[in-house]
Coordinates of C-alpha atoms (C1' of nucleotides) in Angstrom, one line a residue:
Chain A
M1 CA 0.0 0.2 -0.1
A2 CA 2.4 2.4 -1.0
S3 CA 1.6 5.3 -3.4
R4 CA -2.0 6.4 -4.1
R5 CA -3.1 9.2 -6.4
A6 CA -3.0 12.3 -4.4
I7 CA -6.1 14.6 -4.4
P8 CA -5.1 18.1 -5.5
E9 CA -6.6 21.6 -4.1
L10 CA -9.2 22.6 -6.4
A11 CA -10.4 25.6 -4.4
P12 CA -9.5 29.2 -5.6
R13 CA -7.3 30.9 -3.3
K14 CA -9.1 34.1 -2.7
R15 CA -11.9 35.9 -4.6
P16 CA -11.2 39.0 -6.2
T17 CA -12.8 42.1 -4.9
Q18 CA -11.9 45.3 -6.4
A19 CA -13.0 45.9 -9.9
R20 CA -9.4 45.9 -11.4
A21 CA -8.8 42.3 -10.0
Q22 CA -12.1 41.2 -11.0
R23 CA -11.2 42.0 -14.6
T24 CA -7.8 40.2 -13.9
Y25 CA -9.6 36.9 -12.7
R26 CA -11.7 36.7 -15.6
A27 CA -9.0 36.9 -17.8
I28 CA -7.1 34.4 -16.5
V29 CA -9.9 32.1 -16.3
E30 CA -11.0 33.3 -20.0
A31 CA -7.5 32.5 -21.1
G32 CA -7.6 29.1 -19.5
A33 CA -10.6 28.0 -21.5
R34 CA -9.0 29.5 -24.6
V35 CA -5.7 27.7 -24.3
L36 CA -7.7 24.5 -23.6
E37 CA -10.1 25.0 -26.6
R38 CA -7.3 25.4 -28.8
H39 CA -4.5 23.5 -27.7
G40 CA -5.6 20.9 -25.2
Y41 CA -4.9 20.1 -21.4
E42 CA -1.2 19.3 -21.9
A43 CA -0.7 23.0 -23.2
L44 CA -2.8 24.3 -20.1
T45 CA 0.4 25.8 -18.2
T46 CA 0.2 28.3 -15.7
N47 CA 2.9 30.7 -17.7
R48 CA 1.0 30.2 -20.8
V49 CA -2.4 31.1 -19.4
A50 CA -0.8 34.3 -17.7
E51 CA 0.8 35.5 -20.7
L52 CA -2.2 35.0 -23.0
A53 CA -4.7 36.7 -20.3
G54 CA -2.0 39.6 -20.4
V55 CA -1.3 39.3 -16.7
G56 CA 1.8 38.3 -14.9
I57 CA 2.6 34.9 -13.6
A58 CA 2.4 36.0 -10.1
S59 CA -1.0 37.3 -10.3
L60 CA -2.3 34.0 -11.2
Y61 CA -1.2 32.4 -8.4
E62 CA -2.7 35.4 -6.4
Y63 CA -5.9 33.8 -7.2
F64 CA -5.3 30.0 -7.5
P65 CA -2.9 28.0 -5.1
N66 CA -2.2 25.8 -8.0
K67 CA -2.5 24.5 -11.8
H68 CA -5.1 22.0 -10.7
A69 CA -7.4 25.1 -9.0
L70 CA -7.1 27.1 -12.1
T71 CA -8.3 24.1 -14.5
A72 CA -11.5 23.5 -12.1
E73 CA -12.3 27.0 -11.9
V74 CA -12.4 26.9 -16.0
V75 CA -14.5 23.6 -16.2
R76 CA -16.9 25.3 -13.6
H77 CA -17.2 28.6 -16.1
V78 CA -17.4 26.6 -19.3
L79 CA -20.1 24.4 -17.6
D80 CA -21.8 27.4 -16.5
G81 CA -22.1 28.8 -19.6
L82 CA -23.5 25.4 -20.9
L83 CA -26.2 25.1 -18.4
A84 CA -27.2 28.6 -18.4
E85 CA -28.2 28.2 -22.2
L86 CA -29.6 24.9 -21.5
G87 CA -31.8 26.3 -18.6
A88 CA -32.9 29.3 -21.1
S89 CA -33.8 26.8 -23.6
T90 CA -35.9 24.9 -21.1
Q91 CA -38.2 27.9 -20.7
L92 CA -39.5 27.9 -24.1
I93 CA -40.7 24.5 -24.3
T94 CA -42.7 24.0 -21.3
G95 CA -46.0 22.9 -22.2
A96 CA -45.5 21.8 -25.4
P97 CA -47.0 18.4 -27.0
P98 CA -44.3 15.5 -25.1
E99 CA -42.9 14.5 -28.4
D100 CA -42.1 18.0 -29.8
A101 CA -40.9 19.2 -26.4
M102 CA -38.7 16.3 -26.3
R103 CA -37.1 16.6 -29.7
A104 CA -36.7 20.4 -28.9
W105 CA -35.0 19.5 -25.8
L106 CA -32.6 17.2 -27.0
G107 CA -31.9 20.0 -30.3
A108 CA -31.1 22.4 -27.5
M109 CA -28.7 20.5 -25.5
Y110 CA -27.1 19.3 -29.2
A111 CA -26.6 22.9 -30.0
A112 CA -25.4 24.0 -26.6
V113 CA -22.7 21.4 -26.8
A114 CA -22.0 21.9 -30.3
K115 CA -21.1 25.7 -29.6
R116 CA -18.6 24.3 -27.6
R117 CA -17.3 21.4 -29.3
A118 CA -13.6 22.1 -29.0
V119 CA -13.3 23.0 -25.2
V120 CA -15.8 19.9 -24.3
R121 CA -14.1 17.6 -26.0
V122 CA -11.0 18.8 -24.3
I123 CA -12.8 18.7 -20.8
V124 CA -14.3 15.5 -21.0
Q125 CA -11.3 13.6 -22.6
E126 CA -8.4 15.0 -21.1
V127 CA -8.8 16.5 -17.8
P128 CA -7.5 13.8 -15.3
F129 CA -9.6 14.8 -12.1
L130 CA -12.7 15.9 -13.9
W131 CA -14.9 13.9 -11.6
A132 CA -13.1 15.4 -8.5
I133 CA -14.3 19.2 -9.7
P134 CA -17.6 19.6 -7.6
A135 CA -19.4 21.7 -10.2
V136 CA -19.5 18.7 -12.4
D137 CA -21.2 16.2 -9.9
Q138 CA -23.6 19.2 -9.2
A139 CA -24.2 19.4 -12.7
R140 CA -25.1 16.0 -13.2
A141 CA -27.2 16.0 -9.9
L142 CA -28.9 18.7 -11.4
L143 CA -29.9 17.0 -14.8
L144 CA -30.7 13.8 -13.1
A145 CA -33.2 15.5 -10.7
L146 CA -34.8 17.5 -13.9
A147 CA -35.0 13.8 -15.3
R148 CA -36.8 12.5 -12.4
S149 CA -39.3 15.6 -12.1
T150 CA -40.2 15.1 -15.9
R151 CA -40.7 11.4 -15.3
D152 CA -43.1 12.3 -12.3
L153 CA -45.1 14.9 -14.1
D154 CA -45.2 12.7 -17.2
A155 CA -46.4 9.6 -15.1
R156 CA -49.3 11.7 -13.5
A157 CA -50.2 13.3 -16.8
R158 CA -50.6 9.7 -18.5
R159 CA -51.8 8.0 -15.8
A160 CA -49.5 5.4 -15.9
P161 CA -47.0 3.8 -13.5
P162 CA -43.8 5.7 -13.5
L163 CA -40.6 4.8 -14.6
S164 CA -38.0 3.2 -12.0
D165 CA -35.4 5.4 -10.7
A166 CA -32.6 3.1 -12.4
T167 CA -34.5 3.6 -15.6
V168 CA -34.5 7.0 -15.5
Y169 CA -31.0 7.1 -14.3
L170 CA -30.2 5.0 -17.0
L171 CA -31.9 7.2 -19.8
A172 CA -30.4 10.7 -18.5
T173 CA -27.1 9.1 -18.7
M174 CA -27.3 7.5 -22.3
T175 CA -29.4 10.6 -23.3
G176 CA -26.1 12.9 -22.1
A177 CA -23.6 10.2 -23.3
A178 CA -25.3 9.9 -27.2
V179 CA -25.3 14.0 -27.4
L180 CA -21.7 14.3 -26.5
E181 CA -21.0 11.6 -28.9
A182 CA -23.0 12.9 -31.5
V183 CA -21.1 16.2 -31.2
L184 CA -17.7 15.2 -30.6
R185 CA -17.6 11.8 -33.2
P186 CA -19.9 12.7 -35.6
P187 CA -20.5 9.6 -37.6
A188 CA -20.0 10.0 -41.2
D189 CA -23.1 8.6 -42.2
H190 CA -25.8 10.5 -40.5
T191 CA -26.8 13.8 -40.0
P192 CA -27.2 15.5 -36.7
D193 CA -31.0 16.1 -37.5
E194 CA -31.5 12.3 -38.3
L195 CA -29.5 11.3 -34.8
I196 CA -31.7 13.7 -32.8
T197 CA -35.0 12.7 -34.2
A198 CA -33.8 8.7 -34.0
L199 CA -32.5 9.4 -30.3
A200 CA -36.0 11.0 -29.4
E201 CA -37.7 8.2 -30.7
V202 CA -35.7 5.4 -28.7
I203 CA -36.5 7.6 -25.6
L204 CA -39.9 7.7 -26.2
R205 CA -40.1 4.1 -27.1
A206 CA -38.2 3.3 -24.2
T207 CA -40.5 5.0 -21.7
G208 CA -43.2 3.5 -23.1
Q209 CA -44.9 6.2 -25.4
P210 CA -47.0 5.0 -28.2
P211 CA -44.6 4.8 -31.3
A212 CA -45.8 7.7 -33.0
P213 CA -47.0 6.9 -36.4
R214 CA -44.6 9.0 -38.9
R215 CA -45.3 12.4 -38.9
A216 CA -45.9 14.8 -41.7
P217 CA -42.8 15.3 -44.1
P218 CA -40.6 17.9 -42.9
R219 CA -41.9 21.6 -43.8
R220 CA -38.0 22.4 -43.3
G221 CA -36.9 21.4 -40.1
P222 CA -36.4 23.4 -36.7
R223 CA -33.0 24.5 -37.2
T224 CA -31.1 22.6 -34.2
T225 CA -27.8 22.6 -35.9
G226 CA -25.5 23.9 -38.8
A227 CA -25.8 21.8 -42.0
R228 CA -23.3 19.1 -42.3
R229 CA -21.9 18.0 -45.9
A230 CA -22.7 21.1 -48.2
Chain B
M1 CA -4.1 30.0 -38.6
A2 CA -1.0 29.5 -36.3
S3 CA -0.7 26.7 -34.1
R4 CA -3.0 23.7 -34.7
R5 CA -2.3 20.7 -32.3
A6 CA 0.4 18.1 -33.9
I7 CA -1.0 14.9 -34.8
P8 CA 1.9 12.6 -33.0
E9 CA 3.4 9.5 -34.0
L10 CA 1.8 6.4 -32.9
A11 CA 3.2 3.3 -34.4
P12 CA 6.2 1.5 -33.1
R13 CA 9.1 1.9 -34.3
K14 CA 10.2 -1.6 -35.2
R15 CA 9.0 -5.1 -33.8
P16 CA 11.2 -7.4 -31.7
T17 CA 12.4 -10.5 -33.7
Q18 CA 14.5 -12.5 -31.1
A19 CA 12.7 -14.0 -28.2
R20 CA 14.8 -12.1 -25.6
A21 CA 13.4 -8.9 -27.4
Q22 CA 9.9 -9.8 -27.5
R23 CA 9.9 -10.5 -23.3
T24 CA 11.4 -7.1 -23.4
Y25 CA 9.0 -5.6 -25.4
R26 CA 6.2 -7.2 -23.3
A27 CA 7.8 -6.3 -20.2
I28 CA 7.6 -2.8 -21.2
V29 CA 4.0 -2.5 -22.8
E30 CA 2.8 -4.4 -19.6
A31 CA 4.7 -1.9 -17.4
G32 CA 3.0 0.8 -19.1
A33 CA -0.2 -0.6 -18.4
R34 CA 0.6 -0.9 -14.6
V35 CA 1.5 2.5 -14.3
L36 CA -1.6 3.9 -15.9
E37 CA -3.7 1.6 -13.9
R38 CA -2.0 2.6 -10.6
H39 CA -1.2 6.2 -10.9
G40 CA -3.0 7.7 -13.9
Y41 CA -1.4 9.1 -17.4
E42 CA 0.4 12.0 -16.0
A43 CA 2.7 9.4 -13.8
L44 CA 3.0 7.6 -17.2
T45 CA 6.9 8.8 -18.1
T46 CA 9.1 7.0 -20.1
N47 CA 12.0 6.7 -17.2
R48 CA 9.3 5.1 -15.0
V49 CA 7.7 2.5 -17.2
A50 CA 11.4 1.7 -18.5
E51 CA 12.4 1.2 -14.6
L52 CA 9.4 -0.8 -13.8
A53 CA 9.8 -3.0 -16.7
G54 CA 13.3 -3.8 -15.5
V55 CA 15.0 -2.4 -18.9
G56 CA 17.2 0.5 -19.6
I57 CA 15.3 3.3 -21.0
A58 CA 17.0 3.1 -24.1
S59 CA 15.8 -0.1 -24.9
L60 CA 12.3 1.5 -24.6
Y61 CA 13.2 3.9 -27.3
E62 CA 14.6 1.1 -29.6
Y63 CA 10.9 -0.2 -30.0
F64 CA 8.8 3.3 -29.5
P65 CA 9.9 6.5 -31.2
N66 CA 8.2 8.3 -28.4
K67 CA 5.9 8.4 -25.4
H68 CA 2.7 8.6 -27.6
A69 CA 3.6 5.4 -29.7
L70 CA 4.2 3.8 -26.3
T71 CA 0.8 4.8 -24.6
A72 CA -0.9 3.7 -27.9
E73 CA 0.5 0.5 -28.0
V74 CA -0.6 0.2 -24.0
V75 CA -4.0 1.0 -24.9
R76 CA -4.0 -1.0 -28.0
H77 CA -2.9 -4.0 -25.5
V78 CA -5.6 -3.5 -22.9
L79 CA -8.4 -3.2 -25.5
D80 CA -7.1 -6.4 -27.2
G81 CA -7.7 -8.4 -23.7
L82 CA -11.1 -7.0 -23.4
L83 CA -12.1 -7.8 -26.7
A84 CA -10.7 -11.1 -26.7
E85 CA -12.9 -11.7 -23.3
L86 CA -15.8 -10.3 -24.8
G87 CA -15.5 -12.7 -27.9
A88 CA -15.2 -15.5 -25.8
S89 CA -18.4 -14.5 -23.9
T90 CA -20.2 -14.1 -27.0
Q91 CA -19.7 -17.8 -27.8
L92 CA -21.7 -18.9 -24.9
I93 CA -24.8 -17.2 -25.5
T94 CA -25.8 -17.7 -29.2
G95 CA -29.2 -19.1 -29.6
A96 CA -30.2 -18.2 -26.4
P97 CA -33.8 -16.7 -26.1
P98 CA -33.6 -12.7 -27.1
E99 CA -34.3 -11.5 -23.4
D100 CA -31.6 -13.9 -21.6
A101 CA -28.9 -13.1 -24.4
M102 CA -29.4 -9.6 -24.1
R103 CA -29.1 -9.6 -20.2
A104 CA -26.3 -12.2 -20.5
W105 CA -24.3 -9.9 -22.7
L106 CA -24.8 -7.1 -21.1
G107 CA -23.3 -8.8 -18.0
A108 CA -20.5 -10.2 -19.9
M109 CA -19.6 -6.4 -20.9
Y110 CA -20.0 -5.1 -17.8
A111 CA -17.9 -7.8 -16.2
A112 CA -14.8 -7.5 -18.6
V113 CA -14.9 -3.9 -18.2
A114 CA -15.4 -4.1 -14.3
K115 CA -12.4 -6.4 -14.1
R116 CA -10.0 -3.5 -16.0
R117 CA -12.0 -0.7 -13.9
A118 CA -9.1 1.3 -13.1
V119 CA -7.2 1.1 -16.3
V120 CA -10.0 1.4 -18.3
R121 CA -11.0 4.7 -16.2
V122 CA -7.6 6.2 -17.1
I123 CA -7.6 5.4 -20.8
V124 CA -10.8 6.8 -21.3
Q125 CA -10.5 10.1 -19.1
E126 CA -7.3 10.9 -19.5
V127 CA -5.4 10.0 -22.8
P128 CA -5.4 12.7 -24.8
F129 CA -5.2 11.3 -28.1
L130 CA -7.2 8.5 -27.5
W131 CA -9.4 8.9 -31.2
A132 CA -6.2 9.1 -33.1
I133 CA -5.3 5.7 -32.0
P134 CA -6.5 3.3 -34.9
A135 CA -7.4 0.3 -32.7
V136 CA -10.0 2.3 -30.7
D137 CA -11.6 3.2 -34.1
Q138 CA -11.3 -0.5 -35.1
A139 CA -13.2 -1.7 -31.7
R140 CA -16.0 0.7 -32.1
A141 CA -16.4 -0.3 -35.7
L142 CA -16.3 -4.2 -34.7
L143 CA -18.9 -3.6 -32.1
L144 CA -21.1 -1.6 -34.1
A145 CA -21.3 -4.0 -37.3
L146 CA -21.9 -6.8 -34.2
A147 CA -24.8 -4.6 -33.4
R148 CA -26.0 -4.1 -37.1
S149 CA -25.9 -8.0 -37.6
T150 CA -27.9 -8.8 -34.6
R151 CA -30.5 -6.2 -35.8
D152 CA -30.8 -8.0 -39.0
L153 CA -31.1 -11.5 -37.6
D154 CA -33.5 -10.6 -35.2
A155 CA -35.7 -8.5 -37.8
R156 CA -35.7 -11.7 -40.1
A157 CA -36.9 -13.8 -37.1
R158 CA -39.5 -11.6 -35.9
R159 CA -40.5 -10.9 -39.8
A160 CA -40.7 -7.3 -38.4
P161 CA -38.9 -4.2 -40.5
P162 CA -35.3 -3.7 -39.4
L163 CA -34.3 -0.7 -37.2
S164 CA -32.8 2.5 -39.0
D165 CA -29.0 2.3 -39.1
A166 CA -29.2 5.6 -36.9
T167 CA -31.2 3.9 -34.3
V168 CA -28.7 1.0 -34.1
Y169 CA -26.0 3.3 -34.1
L170 CA -27.3 5.3 -31.3
L171 CA -28.5 2.0 -29.1
A172 CA -24.9 0.6 -29.6
T173 CA -23.4 4.0 -28.5
M174 CA -25.6 4.6 -25.8
T175 CA -25.4 1.0 -24.4
G176 CA -21.4 1.1 -24.2
A177 CA -21.6 4.3 -22.6
A178 CA -24.5 3.2 -20.1
V179 CA -21.9 0.3 -19.2
L180 CA -19.0 2.4 -19.0
E181 CA -20.9 4.7 -16.9
A182 CA -21.8 2.3 -14.2
V183 CA -18.7 0.7 -13.9
L184 CA -16.8 3.9 -13.3
R185 CA -19.0 6.1 -11.6
P186 CA -21.6 3.4 -10.1
P187 CA -24.7 5.4 -8.5
A188 CA -24.9 4.7 -5.1
D189 CA -28.5 3.9 -5.3
H190 CA -28.5 1.0 -7.5
T191 CA -27.0 -2.4 -7.7
P192 CA -25.1 -3.4 -11.0
D193 CA -27.8 -6.1 -11.5
E194 CA -30.4 -3.6 -11.1
L195 CA -28.9 -1.6 -13.7
I196 CA -28.1 -4.2 -16.0
T197 CA -31.6 -5.6 -16.1
A198 CA -32.9 -1.9 -16.5
L199 CA -30.7 -1.6 -19.5
A200 CA -31.8 -4.7 -20.9
E201 CA -35.4 -3.8 -21.0
V202 CA -34.6 -0.2 -22.2
I203 CA -32.9 -1.5 -25.2
L204 CA -35.9 -4.4 -25.6
R205 CA -38.5 -1.8 -25.5
A206 CA -36.5 0.6 -27.8
T207 CA -36.2 -2.1 -30.3
G208 CA -39.9 -2.7 -30.3
Q209 CA -39.7 -6.0 -28.4
P210 CA -43.1 -7.0 -26.2
P211 CA -42.6 -5.1 -22.8
A212 CA -42.2 -8.7 -21.3
P213 CA -44.6 -9.2 -18.3
R214 CA -42.6 -9.6 -14.9
R215 CA -40.5 -12.7 -15.2
A216 CA -40.4 -15.7 -12.3
P217 CA -38.4 -14.6 -8.9
P218 CA -34.7 -14.8 -9.5
R219 CA -33.2 -18.4 -9.0
R220 CA -30.4 -16.8 -8.1
G221 CA -29.3 -14.6 -11.0
P222 CA -26.3 -15.4 -13.2
R223 CA -23.1 -14.0 -11.5
T224 CA -22.5 -11.0 -13.9
T225 CA -20.5 -9.1 -10.7
G226 CA -19.4 -9.2 -7.4
A227 CA -21.9 -7.8 -5.1
R228 CA -22.0 -4.1 -4.1
R229 CA -22.1 -3.1 -0.6
A230 CA -22.3 -6.1 1.7
Chain C
dC1 C1' 34.5 -19.7 -34.9
dC2 C1' 34.0 -15.5 -36.1
dA3 C1' 31.9 -11.3 -38.4
dT4 C1' 27.5 -9.0 -38.5
dA5 C1' 23.6 -7.5 -36.8
dA6 C1' 20.6 -7.3 -33.1
dT7 C1' 19.6 -5.9 -28.7
dC8 C1' 20.7 -3.4 -24.2
dC9 C1' 22.3 -0.1 -21.6
dG10 C1' 22.7 4.6 -18.3
dA11 C1' 24.5 9.1 -17.5
dG12 C1' 23.4 12.9 -18.8
dC13 C1' 21.7 17.3 -21.9
dA14 C1' 18.3 20.7 -23.4
dA15 C1' 13.8 22.1 -22.6
dA16 C1' 9.7 23.0 -20.2
dC17 C1' 7.4 22.7 -15.8
dG18 C1' 4.9 24.5 -11.3
dC19 C1' 5.7 27.7 -8.3
dT20 C1' 7.9 31.8 -5.0
dC21 C1' 10.4 35.9 -3.7
dG22 C1' 11.0 40.5 -3.1
dG23 C1' 9.2 44.0 -4.5
dT24 C1' 6.6 48.1 -6.8
dT25 C1' 2.2 50.0 -8.0
dC26 C1' -2.7 51.0 -7.3
dT27 C1' -6.9 52.0 -4.7
dA28 C1' -9.6 52.6 -0.4
dC29 C1' -10.5 55.0 3.6
dT30 C1' -9.8 58.4 7.1
Chain D
dA1 C1' -2.6 63.9 2.0
dG2 C1' -1.6 59.9 4.2
dT3 C1' -1.4 54.9 4.9
dA4 C1' -2.5 50.3 5.0
dG5 C1' -3.5 46.7 2.6
dA6 C1' -5.1 44.9 -2.1
dA7 C1' -3.2 43.8 -6.4
dC8 C1' 0.3 43.1 -9.5
dC9 C1' 4.9 41.7 -11.4
dG10 C1' 8.7 38.8 -13.6
dA11 C1' 13.3 37.0 -12.7
dG12 C1' 14.5 32.9 -11.8
dC13 C1' 14.5 28.5 -8.6
dG14 C1' 14.8 23.6 -8.4
dT15 C1' 13.1 19.7 -10.3
dT16 C1' 11.5 17.1 -13.9
dT17 C1' 10.8 15.4 -18.5
dG18 C1' 11.6 13.1 -23.0
dC19 C1' 14.9 11.6 -25.5
dT20 C1' 20.3 10.7 -27.3
dC21 C1' 24.5 9.5 -27.3
dG22 C1' 28.6 6.2 -27.6
dG23 C1' 29.4 2.2 -26.4
dA24 C1' 28.8 -2.9 -24.1
dT25 C1' 26.7 -7.4 -24.4
dT26 C1' 24.4 -11.3 -26.9
dA27 C1' 22.6 -13.8 -30.6
dT28 C1' 22.7 -15.7 -35.8
dG29 C1' 24.5 -17.9 -39.7
dG30 C1' 27.8 -18.7 -42.8

DNA sequence: CCATAATCCGAGCAAACGCTCGGTTCTACT
DNA sequence: AGTAGAACCGAGCGTTTGCTCGGATTATGG
C-alpha cells in the first residue's frame, strides 16, 4: 500500500474584490478556456495562461493555489455557460406536446454542446481529475433531478405507473452520452438531425410512449444545428 | 492560422524478432499498463515505465519512437484483452432466447470492463489522443458491425421491419456509454444487477420487443458482478 | 569460430515545468 | 494627504521531462 494518487487542492485561493482584480480574474479564467480549447490540456501551463491573459504569472498565483485549481475553475466557467444556455432553452418548451418537447430539448442540448465542441472535447477527454470537481457532480445531479421530475409529471399526466429510478438514471445518462458522442465524434453517415430524431424516438419508446405513426413530411425542420456536408 | 495541435507518431518503431527482445517488448507494454492503472496518465513517464519493466530507458526507445507511441500500444494491449474476453463470452450465448441473451451479453460486457476498471478509467478519461489511436476506432467499428448484424438477424426472425442504421448506431453507442458509466461511476443507490436489468429492458423496449411481463423471481441470478455493499 | 547484426544500457543534455521571492504600483478610507 | 493593504509583477529556483549518445553485450548464420 505505497503510493496512491493524491487529491489536488481545487478551490481558488481567494476571490477578487476590487473591479480591477475582477477583470484580472476573468481574464485568467477565459484565457485558460481558450488554451484548453485551442491546444488541449497538456498545453495548459500556468505561464502560458498568464501570458495569454496579459497578466503576470504571480498574479495568477494570487488567485489560484496551483494549476489544478485553475483548471477546475475553467471547467466550472464553461459548464456554467452551458447550463445557463440550456436553462434558457428549457423555458421555451414547457407545455409543448411531449413529442415535440423531447425533440426540442435534445436539439437545444445538442446546439449548446456543439457551440463549445472543442473545449468540451478537451474537458471530458483530457482533464484527469474531472470527477473530483464539485461543479461537475452538481451539474450531473441537477440534470438527473430534472429527468426525475419530468418522469413524475409525465406519469401523472398519462396516469401510468412511473418508471423506476434506475431506468430514469439510465436514460438520463445514456442521453447525455449520446449527445456528447454525436457532437464530438459525428458519424459520417448520419446527419445531426437524423440522430436527434432517432434519439427522441428511442427515448419515447423506452418510456412506454406510443410509437407515433410517422409524422408529416418535414416542412423545413427546426434548425437545431448547422448543416453537415454541403 | 498559426498553431494547430500536432498529430503524434503512434506506430511502434520496430517489432522485436528475437525471443529475448519479445520479452522486453512485452515487459515494457505491461509495465506501461500497470503505471496507467495505478498512477494515471500524468505519471506515465518513459523513465518510470522502463524502470518498472526492468529494462534500460534506451531499450524502450529501441521499440517506441516516443511516449505517445508507447501509450498507444498500451491502449491497444488493454483493448485486445477486453475484446478477447468479450468475444469468448459471445460464443456462450448464441441461440439463447433474446431476452436472456441481451442480459447475458450486457453482463459479460459489464464484467469485462469491471475487471479492468482502473486502467479503463484512465484510458477513457485521461489519454489525450485516444481517438487518434487506430485500434480504438477499429474496436468501435467492430462492435457497431456486431450490433447491425444482430439487428438483421433479429428482424428476420421476428418478421418485423429492421431498425434504421441511425437507431442501431445510437443504441450501440448508448449501451457502451451506459456500461462504462455504471462501472466507472457506480451510482450509490442502484446495484449493478439492477442497472443491467433496467438497461436490457430499455433496449428491448426501444427495439420494439414486447415489454415482457415480469419474469419469475430470481432463482439466483447469473453472477455477472461482484456484490456491492455487503 | 568469427563477423555481423540485433539487442541492451545508463549517464546526462536541453527544455519545460510549477511555483516563490522580494518588491513596486494602485486603491480605499480616514 | 497619508497610509494600510490589495493587487500586480517577472526573474529565476529547483525539479522533472522526453529523449540521445556512444558503447557494451548477446544472438545468428556462414
